[in-house]
Coordinates of C-alpha atoms in Angstrom, one line a residue:
X26 CA 75.3 62.4 198.0
X27 CA 75.8 64.6 200.9
X28 CA 79.1 65.3 202.9
X29 CA 78.6 66.0 206.8
X30 CA 81.0 68.5 206.5
X31 CA 83.6 67.2 204.5
X32 CA 84.0 66.1 201.0
X33 CA 82.7 62.4 200.0
X34 CA 86.2 61.3 199.4
X35 CA 88.3 63.9 201.2
X36 CA 88.6 65.4 204.3
X37 CA 87.5 68.9 205.2
X38 CA 90.6 71.3 204.5
X39 CA 90.3 74.6 203.1
X40 CA 91.3 75.4 199.6
X41 CA 92.9 78.3 197.6
X42 CA 89.3 78.9 195.8
X43 CA 88.4 82.4 196.8
X44 CA 84.2 82.8 197.7
X45 CA 82.4 85.5 197.4
X46 CA 79.7 86.5 200.1
X47 CA 76.2 84.7 199.7
X48 CA 74.0 87.0 197.7
X49 CA 70.6 86.4 199.3
X50 CA 67.7 89.1 198.8
X51 CA 66.7 91.2 201.4
X52 CA 65.5 89.9 204.6
X53 CA 63.2 91.6 206.9
X54 CA 64.6 92.2 210.6
X55 CA 64.3 89.4 213.1
X56 CA 61.3 89.6 215.5
X57 CA 63.4 90.4 218.4
X58 CA 66.4 92.8 218.0
X59 CA 68.6 91.4 220.7
X60 CA 68.3 88.2 218.8
X61 CA 70.1 88.3 215.5
X62 CA 68.6 86.2 212.5
X63 CA 71.2 83.7 210.8
X64 CA 70.9 82.7 207.2
X65 CA 70.7 79.0 206.3
X66 CA 70.5 77.1 203.3
X67 CA 67.2 75.4 202.1
X68 CA 67.0 72.1 203.9
X69 CA 66.7 70.3 200.4
X70 CA 69.0 72.4 198.4
X71 CA 72.5 73.5 200.0
X72 CA 72.8 76.1 196.8
X73 CA 69.6 77.7 197.5
X74 CA 69.2 81.3 198.4
X75 CA 69.0 81.1 202.2
X76 CA 66.1 81.4 204.2
X77 CA 65.9 83.4 207.6
X78 CA 65.8 81.4 211.0
X79 CA 66.0 82.7 214.4
X80 CA 68.5 80.8 216.3
X81 CA 67.1 79.5 219.9
X82 CA 67.6 81.4 223.1
X83 CA 70.6 80.0 224.9
X84 CA 69.6 76.9 227.6
X85 CA 71.1 76.4 230.8
X86 CA 74.2 74.1 230.9
X87 CA 73.6 70.6 230.5
X88 CA 76.0 67.8 230.5
X89 CA 77.3 67.0 227.1
X90 CA 75.4 64.0 225.6
X91 CA 76.8 60.5 225.5
X92 CA 78.1 59.3 222.0
X93 CA 78.0 55.8 220.9
X94 CA 80.7 55.3 218.4
X95 CA 79.5 53.7 215.3
X96 CA 80.4 49.7 215.3
X97 CA 81.6 49.7 211.8
X98 CA 84.5 51.8 212.8
X99 CA 87.7 49.6 212.7
X100 CA 86.0 47.1 210.6
X101 CA 88.5 45.4 208.3
X102 CA 86.9 45.1 204.6
X103 CA 88.3 42.4 202.4
X104 CA 91.1 41.7 204.4
X105 CA 92.8 45.0 204.0
X106 CA 90.6 48.2 204.3
X107 CA 90.3 49.5 207.9
X108 CA 87.4 51.8 208.3
X109 CA 88.4 54.7 210.5
X110 CA 85.4 57.2 210.3
X111 CA 82.7 58.4 207.9
X112 CA 83.2 61.3 205.7
X113 CA 79.5 61.2 204.2
X114 CA 76.7 59.6 203.5
X115 CA 73.5 59.8 200.7
X116 CA 71.1 57.7 199.2
X117 CA 73.1 55.2 197.3
X118 CA 75.9 54.6 200.1
X119 CA 78.3 55.7 202.8
X120 CA 81.8 56.5 202.2
X121 CA 84.3 56.1 204.8
X122 CA 88.0 57.1 205.4
X123 CA 89.7 54.0 205.8
X124 CA 93.4 52.6 205.7
X125 CA 94.8 50.3 203.3
X126 CA 96.9 48.3 205.6
X127 CA 98.5 46.4 202.5
X128 CA 100.2 49.5 201.3
X129 CA 99.7 52.0 204.3
X130 CA 98.1 54.8 202.9
X131 CA 94.7 56.2 203.6
X132 CA 91.6 55.8 200.8
X133 CA 88.2 56.5 200.5
X134 CA 85.9 53.8 200.7
X135 CA 82.3 53.7 199.6
X136 CA 79.6 51.1 201.1
X137 CA 77.0 50.7 198.7
X138 CA 73.1 50.8 199.5
X139 CA 70.6 50.0 197.0
X140 CA 66.6 50.7 197.9
X141 CA 65.3 48.3 200.4
X142 CA 62.0 47.8 198.3
X143 CA 63.9 46.5 195.2
X144 CA 64.3 42.8 194.8
X145 CA 66.6 40.3 195.4
X146 CA 67.2 39.7 191.8
X147 CA 67.2 43.9 191.0
X148 CA 69.6 44.4 193.8
X149 CA 72.0 41.8 192.3
X150 CA 71.6 43.4 189.0
X151 CA 72.3 46.8 190.6
X152 CA 75.6 45.6 192.5
X153 CA 76.9 43.8 189.0
X154 CA 76.0 47.3 187.3
X155 CA 78.3 49.0 190.3
X156 CA 81.0 46.7 189.6
X157 CA 81.1 46.9 186.3
X158 CA 81.0 50.9 186.1
X159 CA 83.6 51.4 188.9
X160 CA 86.0 49.4 186.7
X161 CA 85.0 51.4 183.6
X162 CA 85.9 54.4 185.8
X163 CA 89.1 53.0 187.0
X164 CA 90.0 52.8 183.6
X165 CA 90.1 56.9 183.2
X166 CA 93.8 58.5 183.4
X167 CA 93.1 62.2 183.8
X168 CA 94.1 64.4 186.9
X169 CA 90.6 65.4 187.3
X170 CA 89.1 62.3 187.7
X171 CA 89.0 60.3 191.2
X172 CA 91.2 57.3 191.1
X173 CA 89.2 54.0 191.8
X174 CA 91.7 51.7 193.2
X175 CA 89.8 48.7 193.8
X176 CA 86.3 46.9 193.7
X177 CA 86.1 44.8 196.9
X178 CA 82.8 42.4 197.6
X179 CA 81.6 41.8 200.6
X180 CA 78.6 39.5 201.0
X181 CA 77.8 39.8 197.1
X182 CA 78.2 43.6 197.7
X183 CA 80.8 45.7 195.7
X184 CA 82.8 48.5 198.1
X185 CA 84.3 51.1 196.1
X186 CA 88.1 51.8 197.1
X187 CA 88.8 55.4 195.9
X188 CA 91.8 57.8 196.5
X189 CA 91.4 60.2 199.6
X190 CA 91.3 63.8 198.1
X191 CA 92.0 66.2 200.8
X192 CA 89.6 69.2 200.5
X193 CA 86.1 69.9 200.2
X194 CA 83.2 69.6 197.8
X195 CA 82.0 72.5 195.6
X196 CA 78.4 72.0 197.1
X197 CA 79.7 72.9 200.9
X198 CA 81.6 75.5 199.3
X199 CA 78.7 77.2 197.8
X200 CA 77.1 77.1 201.3
X201 CA 79.5 80.0 202.4
X202 CA 79.1 82.2 199.1
X203 CA 79.4 82.0 195.5
X204 CA 82.3 81.9 192.9
X205 CA 83.8 84.5 190.7
X206 CA 83.5 84.1 187.0
X207 CA 87.1 83.5 186.6
X208 CA 87.4 80.8 189.7
X209 CA 84.2 79.2 188.3
X210 CA 85.5 78.9 184.7
X211 CA 88.7 77.3 186.0
X212 CA 86.6 75.1 188.1
X213 CA 84.7 74.3 184.7
X214 CA 87.9 73.4 182.8
X215 CA 88.8 70.8 185.1
X216 CA 85.2 68.8 185.1
X217 CA 85.1 69.8 181.7
X218 CA 88.4 67.7 181.0
X219 CA 87.4 65.1 183.5
X220 CA 84.1 64.5 181.1
X221 CA 86.1 64.7 177.8
X222 CA 88.3 61.8 179.2
X223 CA 85.3 59.6 180.4
X224 CA 83.3 60.3 177.1
X225 CA 86.6 59.3 175.1
X226 CA 86.3 56.1 177.0
X227 CA 82.5 55.5 176.3
X228 CA 81.9 56.4 180.1
X229 CA 78.7 58.9 180.9
X230 CA 78.9 60.5 184.4
X231 CA 75.2 61.0 184.4
X232 CA 75.4 62.9 187.9
X233 CA 77.5 65.9 187.5
X234 CA 76.5 68.2 190.5
X235 CA 78.2 70.2 193.1
X236 CA 78.4 67.6 195.4
X237 CA 80.6 65.5 193.3
X238 CA 82.9 68.2 192.3
X239 CA 85.8 68.0 195.0
X240 CA 88.2 71.1 195.5
X241 CA 91.5 69.5 196.7
X242 CA 94.7 70.9 197.7
X243 CA 97.0 72.7 195.1
X244 CA 94.1 73.9 193.1
X245 CA 93.1 70.6 192.2
X246 CA 89.9 69.9 191.1
X247 CA 88.3 66.1 191.2
X248 CA 85.0 64.9 189.5
X249 CA 83.8 61.7 191.5
X250 CA 81.5 59.2 191.1
X251 CA 81.4 58.2 187.1
X252 CA 78.8 55.5 187.0
X253 CA 79.1 54.6 190.5
X254 CA 76.1 53.6 192.5
X255 CA 73.7 54.7 189.5
X256 CA 70.6 52.7 188.8
X257 CA 68.9 54.0 185.7
X258 CA 65.3 53.1 185.0
X259 CA 64.5 51.3 188.0
X260 CA 61.9 53.6 189.5
X261 CA 59.7 56.6 188.3
X262 CA 61.3 59.9 187.5
X263 CA 58.7 61.5 189.4
X264 CA 59.3 58.9 192.6
X265 CA 60.7 61.2 195.3
X266 CA 63.5 59.3 196.7
X267 CA 63.7 56.5 194.1
X268 CA 65.1 58.8 191.1
X269 CA 69.0 58.3 191.1
X270 CA 70.6 61.9 190.6
X271 CA 69.7 65.4 191.5
X272 CA 66.7 66.4 189.4
X273 CA 67.9 70.3 189.0
X274 CA 70.9 69.2 187.7
X275 CA 69.4 66.5 185.0
X276 CA 69.6 67.2 181.4
X277 CA 65.9 67.5 179.6
X278 CA 66.6 64.6 177.2
X279 CA 66.9 62.2 180.6
X280 CA 63.6 63.5 182.0
X281 CA 61.8 62.2 178.9
X282 CA 63.5 59.5 179.1
X283 CA 65.6 59.4 176.0
X284 CA 69.1 58.4 175.9
X285 CA 71.8 60.5 177.1
X286 CA 75.0 61.3 175.6
X287 CA 77.8 63.4 176.1
X288 CA 75.4 66.4 175.8
X289 CA 73.5 65.2 178.6
X290 CA 76.8 65.7 180.9
X291 CA 77.7 69.0 179.5
X292 CA 74.3 70.3 180.4
X293 CA 74.7 69.4 183.8
X294 CA 77.9 71.4 183.7
X295 CA 76.2 74.2 182.6
X296 CA 73.7 74.2 185.5
X297 CA 76.9 73.9 187.7
X298 CA 78.6 77.0 186.4
X299 CA 75.3 78.6 187.2
X300 CA 75.3 77.6 190.4
X301 CA 78.7 78.6 191.1
X302 CA 78.1 81.9 190.2
X303 CA 74.5 82.5 190.9
X304 CA 74.7 80.5 194.3
X305 CA 71.4 78.7 193.3
X306 CA 70.3 76.0 190.5
X307 CA 67.9 78.0 188.1
X308 CA 66.0 74.8 188.0
X309 CA 65.2 74.1 191.5
X310 CA 61.5 74.0 192.9
X311 CA 59.7 73.0 196.2
X312 CA 59.5 69.5 194.6
X313 CA 60.8 66.9 192.6
X314 CA 58.0 66.8 189.9
X315 CA 57.8 70.7 189.8
X316 CA 61.6 70.7 189.5
X317 CA 61.6 68.1 186.1
X318 CA 58.9 70.6 185.1
X319 CA 61.1 73.3 185.3
X320 CA 63.8 71.5 183.4
X321 CA 61.8 70.9 180.6
X322 CA 60.1 74.2 180.2
X323 CA 61.6 77.0 182.1
X324 CA 64.2 79.4 180.8
X325 CA 66.4 80.9 183.4
X326 CA 67.5 84.4 183.4
X327 CA 70.8 85.1 181.9
X328 CA 73.6 84.7 185.0
X329 CA 74.0 88.2 186.3
X330 CA 77.4 87.2 187.9
X331 CA 78.7 85.4 184.8
X332 CA 79.5 88.1 182.0
X333 CA 81.1 87.6 178.4
X334 CA 82.3 84.3 177.8
X335 CA 81.1 82.4 180.8
X336 CA 77.6 83.6 180.3
X337 CA 77.7 82.5 176.6
X338 CA 79.1 79.0 177.6
X339 CA 76.3 78.6 180.3
X340 CA 73.4 79.8 178.0
X341 CA 74.5 77.6 175.0
X342 CA 75.0 74.5 177.5
X343 CA 71.4 75.1 178.8
X344 CA 69.7 75.2 175.5
X345 CA 67.0 72.5 175.8
X346 CA 67.7 70.4 172.3
X347 CA 70.9 68.5 173.2
X348 CA 72.0 69.4 169.2
X349 CA 72.1 73.0 170.0
X350 CA 74.3 72.8 173.0
X351 CA 78.1 73.9 171.9
X352 CA 80.3 70.7 171.9
X353 CA 83.2 70.4 174.7
X354 CA 85.9 72.1 171.9
X355 CA 83.3 75.2 172.0
X356 CA 82.7 74.8 175.7
X357 CA 86.3 74.9 176.6
X358 CA 87.3 78.0 174.6
X359 CA 84.7 79.9 175.9
X360 CA 85.9 78.6 179.5
X361 CA 89.4 79.5 178.6
X362 CA 88.5 83.2 177.6
X363 CA 86.7 83.6 180.8
X364 CA 89.5 82.0 183.0
X365 CA 92.4 84.0 181.5
X366 CA 90.5 87.3 180.3
X367 CA 93.0 89.2 178.2
X368 CA 94.0 92.9 179.3
X369 CA 91.7 95.5 177.6
X370 CA 92.7 97.3 174.4
X371 CA 91.2 100.2 173.1
X372 CA 89.3 99.1 169.8
X373 CA 87.3 102.2 169.1
X374 CA 87.5 105.7 168.1
X375 CA 84.7 108.5 168.1
X376 CA 83.6 110.5 165.1
X377 CA 81.6 113.9 165.1
X378 CA 78.1 113.9 163.5
X379 CA 77.9 115.5 159.9
X380 CA 75.4 117.1 158.3
X381 CA 72.9 114.8 157.1
X382 CA 72.4 114.4 153.3
X383 CA 68.8 114.8 151.3
X384 CA 66.7 112.1 152.0
X385 CA 64.5 110.0 149.6
X386 CA 62.0 107.0 150.2
X387 CA 62.1 104.0 148.3
X388 CA 59.9 101.3 149.4
X389 CA 60.0 97.5 148.9
X390 CA 63.9 97.2 148.5
X391 CA 65.5 93.9 149.9
X392 CA 68.3 93.5 152.0
X393 CA 67.4 92.9 155.6
X394 CA 67.4 89.3 156.8
X395 CA 66.1 87.5 160.2
X396 CA 64.7 90.4 161.9
X397 CA 61.2 89.6 162.4
X398 CA 58.3 92.4 162.2
X399 CA 58.3 95.0 165.2
X400 CA 55.5 97.1 166.5
X401 CA 57.1 100.1 168.3
X402 CA 60.6 102.0 168.6
X403 CA 61.6 104.0 171.3
X404 CA 64.0 107.0 171.1
X405 CA 67.6 105.8 171.2
X406 CA 70.9 107.2 171.8
X407 CA 73.4 107.0 168.9
X408 CA 76.8 105.1 169.2
X409 CA 79.4 107.0 167.4
X410 CA 81.9 103.7 168.0
X411 CA 83.6 103.4 164.3
X412 CA 85.5 100.8 162.9
X413 CA 89.1 101.9 163.7
X414 CA 91.9 100.7 161.2
X415 CA 94.0 100.2 164.4
X416 CA 91.7 98.3 166.5
X417 CA 94.5 95.7 168.3
X418 CA 94.1 92.4 168.9
X419 CA 91.0 91.0 169.3
X420 CA 89.4 89.9 172.6
X421 CA 89.8 86.2 173.7
X422 CA 87.3 84.0 172.4
X423 CA 87.0 85.8 169.3
X424 CA 88.2 84.6 165.6
X425 CA 88.1 86.1 162.2
X426 CA 86.6 84.5 159.5
X427 CA 86.9 85.5 155.5
X428 CA 83.5 85.2 153.9
X429 CA 84.1 85.0 150.1
X430 CA 80.6 85.6 149.0
X431 CA 80.7 89.1 151.0
X432 CA 84.3 89.7 149.9
X433 CA 85.2 90.7 153.7
X434 CA 86.8 89.8 156.7
X435 CA 84.6 89.3 159.9
X436 CA 85.4 89.3 163.7
X437 CA 82.9 87.0 165.5
X438 CA 82.6 85.1 168.7
X439 CA 84.5 81.6 168.6
X440 CA 81.4 80.2 169.7
X441 CA 78.8 81.7 167.1
X442 CA 77.2 79.5 164.6
X443 CA 77.2 80.5 161.0
X444 CA 74.4 80.6 158.3
X445 CA 74.3 81.7 154.6
X446 CA 71.7 81.9 152.1
X447 CA 70.6 78.7 149.9
X448 CA 71.6 79.6 146.5
X449 CA 68.7 78.0 145.3
X450 CA 66.4 80.2 146.6
X451 CA 68.2 83.5 147.7
X452 CA 70.8 85.2 145.3
X453 CA 71.7 87.9 147.6
X454 CA 75.0 88.2 149.6
X455 CA 74.9 87.8 153.1
X456 CA 76.0 85.7 156.3
X457 CA 75.1 85.7 159.9
X458 CA 77.1 84.6 163.0
X459 CA 74.5 83.7 166.1
X460 CA 75.5 83.0 169.3
X461 CA 74.1 79.6 170.7
X462 CA 70.8 81.2 172.8
X463 CA 69.8 83.3 169.6
X464 CA 70.1 86.1 171.5
X465 CA 72.7 88.1 169.7
X466 CA 73.8 87.8 165.7
X467 CA 76.0 89.2 163.5
X468 CA 74.9 89.9 159.6
X469 CA 77.1 91.2 156.8
X470 CA 75.1 92.1 153.7
X471 CA 76.7 93.1 150.3
X472 CA 74.9 94.6 147.6
X473 CA 77.0 94.4 144.7
X474 CA 77.1 97.5 141.9
X475 CA 77.1 95.1 139.0
X476 CA 74.0 93.4 139.9
X477 CA 71.9 96.5 140.8
X478 CA 70.2 96.5 137.5
X479 CA 67.2 99.1 139.5
X480 CA 69.5 101.6 141.1
X481 CA 68.6 100.8 144.2
X482 CA 72.3 101.6 146.1
X483 CA 72.1 105.0 147.0
X484 CA 75.0 107.7 146.0
X485 CA 76.7 107.3 149.3
X486 CA 76.9 105.4 152.8
X487 CA 75.1 108.2 154.7
X488 CA 72.6 108.5 151.7
X489 CA 72.2 105.0 152.1
X490 CA 71.4 105.0 155.9
X491 CA 69.1 108.2 155.8
X492 CA 66.9 106.0 153.2
X493 CA 66.5 103.1 155.7
X494 CA 66.1 105.6 158.4
X495 CA 63.0 107.1 156.6
X496 CA 61.9 103.6 155.6
X497 CA 62.1 102.8 159.8
X498 CA 59.8 105.8 160.3
X499 CA 57.2 104.7 157.8
X500 CA 56.0 101.2 157.3
X501 CA 57.1 98.2 155.2
X502 CA 60.8 98.6 155.5
X503 CA 62.5 95.2 154.1
X504 CA 60.5 92.9 156.5
X505 CA 61.0 95.1 159.0
X506 CA 57.6 97.0 159.7
X507 CA 57.8 99.9 161.7
X508 CA 54.5 102.1 162.4
X509 CA 54.0 105.7 161.8
X510 CA 53.7 108.4 164.5
X511 CA 56.0 110.6 166.7
X512 CA 56.9 107.5 168.8
X513 CA 59.0 106.2 166.2
X514 CA 62.6 107.7 166.6
X515 CA 66.0 107.3 165.2
X516 CA 69.3 109.0 165.6
X517 CA 71.5 108.1 162.5
X518 CA 75.1 109.5 162.4
X519 CA 77.8 109.9 159.7
X520 CA 81.3 108.4 160.6
X521 CA 84.6 107.0 158.9
X522 CA 85.6 103.5 158.0
X523 CA 89.0 103.0 157.5
X524 CA 89.5 106.9 157.1
X525 CA 86.6 106.7 154.5
X526 CA 83.0 108.1 154.9
X527 CA 80.4 105.7 156.4
X528 CA 77.4 106.1 158.3
X529 CA 75.7 104.2 160.8
X530 CA 72.7 104.1 162.7
X531 CA 71.1 102.6 165.8
X532 CA 67.5 101.4 166.3
X533 CA 65.4 100.5 169.3
X534 CA 62.7 98.2 168.6
X535 CA 60.0 95.6 170.1
X536 CA 59.3 92.3 168.5
X537 CA 55.6 91.5 167.2
X538 CA 55.1 89.2 170.0
X539 CA 51.4 89.8 171.1
X540 CA 51.9 87.7 174.0
X541 CA 55.7 88.5 175.3
X542 CA 56.9 91.6 173.3
X543 CA 60.9 91.9 174.1
X544 CA 62.7 95.3 173.1
X545 CA 65.8 94.6 170.6
X546 CA 68.4 97.0 169.6
X547 CA 70.3 97.2 166.2
X548 CA 73.7 98.6 165.4
X549 CA 74.4 99.2 161.6
X550 CA 77.1 100.3 159.8
X551 CA 77.0 101.6 156.2
X552 CA 80.0 101.4 153.7
X553 CA 80.0 102.1 150.1
X554 CA 83.5 101.1 148.2
X555 CA 84.9 103.2 145.3
X556 CA 83.6 100.6 143.1
X557 CA 80.0 101.2 144.5
X558 CA 79.4 98.0 146.6
X559 CA 77.4 98.9 149.4
X560 CA 78.2 96.9 152.7
X561 CA 75.8 96.6 155.8
X562 CA 77.6 95.3 159.2
X563 CA 74.2 94.8 161.6
X564 CA 74.3 93.7 165.2
X565 CA 71.4 93.1 166.8
X566 CA 70.6 92.0 170.6
X567 CA 68.2 92.5 173.6
X568 CA 67.4 96.0 174.2
X569 CA 66.9 95.3 177.8
X570 CA 68.3 92.7 180.3
X571 CA 71.6 91.1 180.9
X572 CA 72.1 90.6 177.1
X573 CA 72.5 94.1 176.3
X574 CA 75.6 95.5 177.5
X575 CA 77.5 92.2 176.1
X576 CA 75.6 92.6 172.8
X577 CA 77.0 96.2 172.8
X578 CA 80.4 95.0 173.5
X579 CA 79.8 92.4 170.7
X580 CA 78.5 95.2 168.3
X581 CA 81.6 97.3 169.2
X582 CA 84.2 94.8 168.4
X583 CA 82.5 93.2 165.5
X584 CA 82.3 97.1 163.7
X585 CA 85.9 97.9 165.0
X586 CA 87.3 94.7 163.3
X587 CA 85.6 94.6 160.0
X588 CA 87.7 94.1 157.0
X589 CA 86.5 94.4 153.4
X590 CA 88.5 93.3 150.6
X591 CA 88.3 96.3 148.4
X592 CA 88.1 99.8 149.9

């Protein structure tokens, strides 16, 4: 619902949420240097990147046009609600500022409207659904949910009476700029709280979008339109103007006609957070069918302005499969970290490189998992960031997990998903933690000396690392196929772990995908215990793109905070 200069349920007053300047791409100079160009939003999408228009030349002074007051102003609804002026309007109705003369307070009153082409019976069904859902929304008791005071029936049509929130919508705010990661996360937390309250009451919102998020006074954030004025399944999804809701914010399962659930509202929250930081919905296209197709098939670029935990939350929420999206508790943990980032603390130390031990090649050993084949490798810069026994507190949004099978404690982001081997088919000792987008994973393997009947474990961590390095440069190493030739380069290094000798390597490679080969990067820490067991901590992440720096941060933190049961 558009607001025509103000929030649908509130007056247009400033809020304390800081906006950043819009980030449109470079635009050419206006045709006439004396006539400046003005950036205006896309006419169908107030969150899209601005387009350039040239304002008209000044015209001779004219008499101001006369305006005819709306005849409905001062109309009394249900004997108590006096209409004072329009706040906004949309496809499903008009929102009025009104005065409740019974209790002498200002309220927002929503005048319903359904498509004129609907038969009388369907209109009656729609009105009944609106009354039922408005009453359901009125049962919600949460500060981030707009309060529904009354449902006044006038000529068989339900007028929804709500509190008047003084502020403006997030949609209006995004026409002026974008939000920083912390501000977006704070707003996201409030919207998430409203959705949690609704879902606990068995209510789905089904239309979470910036226009329905109000930024009120005193940092209040309110989610409006809980199940109000929605007609699901009455018209075709591709019938422009008949489909209820904003297509670019609708979850894929709804596009497919499947039954929505709480995960569908969380998807919409992810799109709102993306739009809040990037200035545009990632799925918006030139028409509704193309937009719905992008919702189903397009993979948006990672949000460049929302690093770290906020990016993790957004990317997780935009998983096409609702079963793979994080739940509300996982999203809350990430948003809280993004809204209140911890002060940076040193978590690494630098160790000089030592001389390499003698190498030897042992093909066919097992120990790598989940990497897939690769087709090329590039020169790498070794990162000498190695575990520090005084690593300090974990970053916000991280946790430690003791893994009994690998006899170690891992530090991992709280929202990562855990995987372990199926003991019926895999007797190796390993565990992985993967972020919800699948872009970054952390894996720890343990080769036990007592189980090494073929003497595959090298004499030291450095020797093990150089054995692997040799196999990287040849072919057929561990499910990781590296081509021969001078193009394959690595720079392994010796280091320390908890004051003991250790080793590490960094490998850059490309995935074996003939259609879309992608660069990847590995950070590997090797450590051999006094008892002869060999640990390998591996962190894998994209070699280029928005996730690269995040992956390197994850690698540095995971390596710095690894703790094994017995050194």
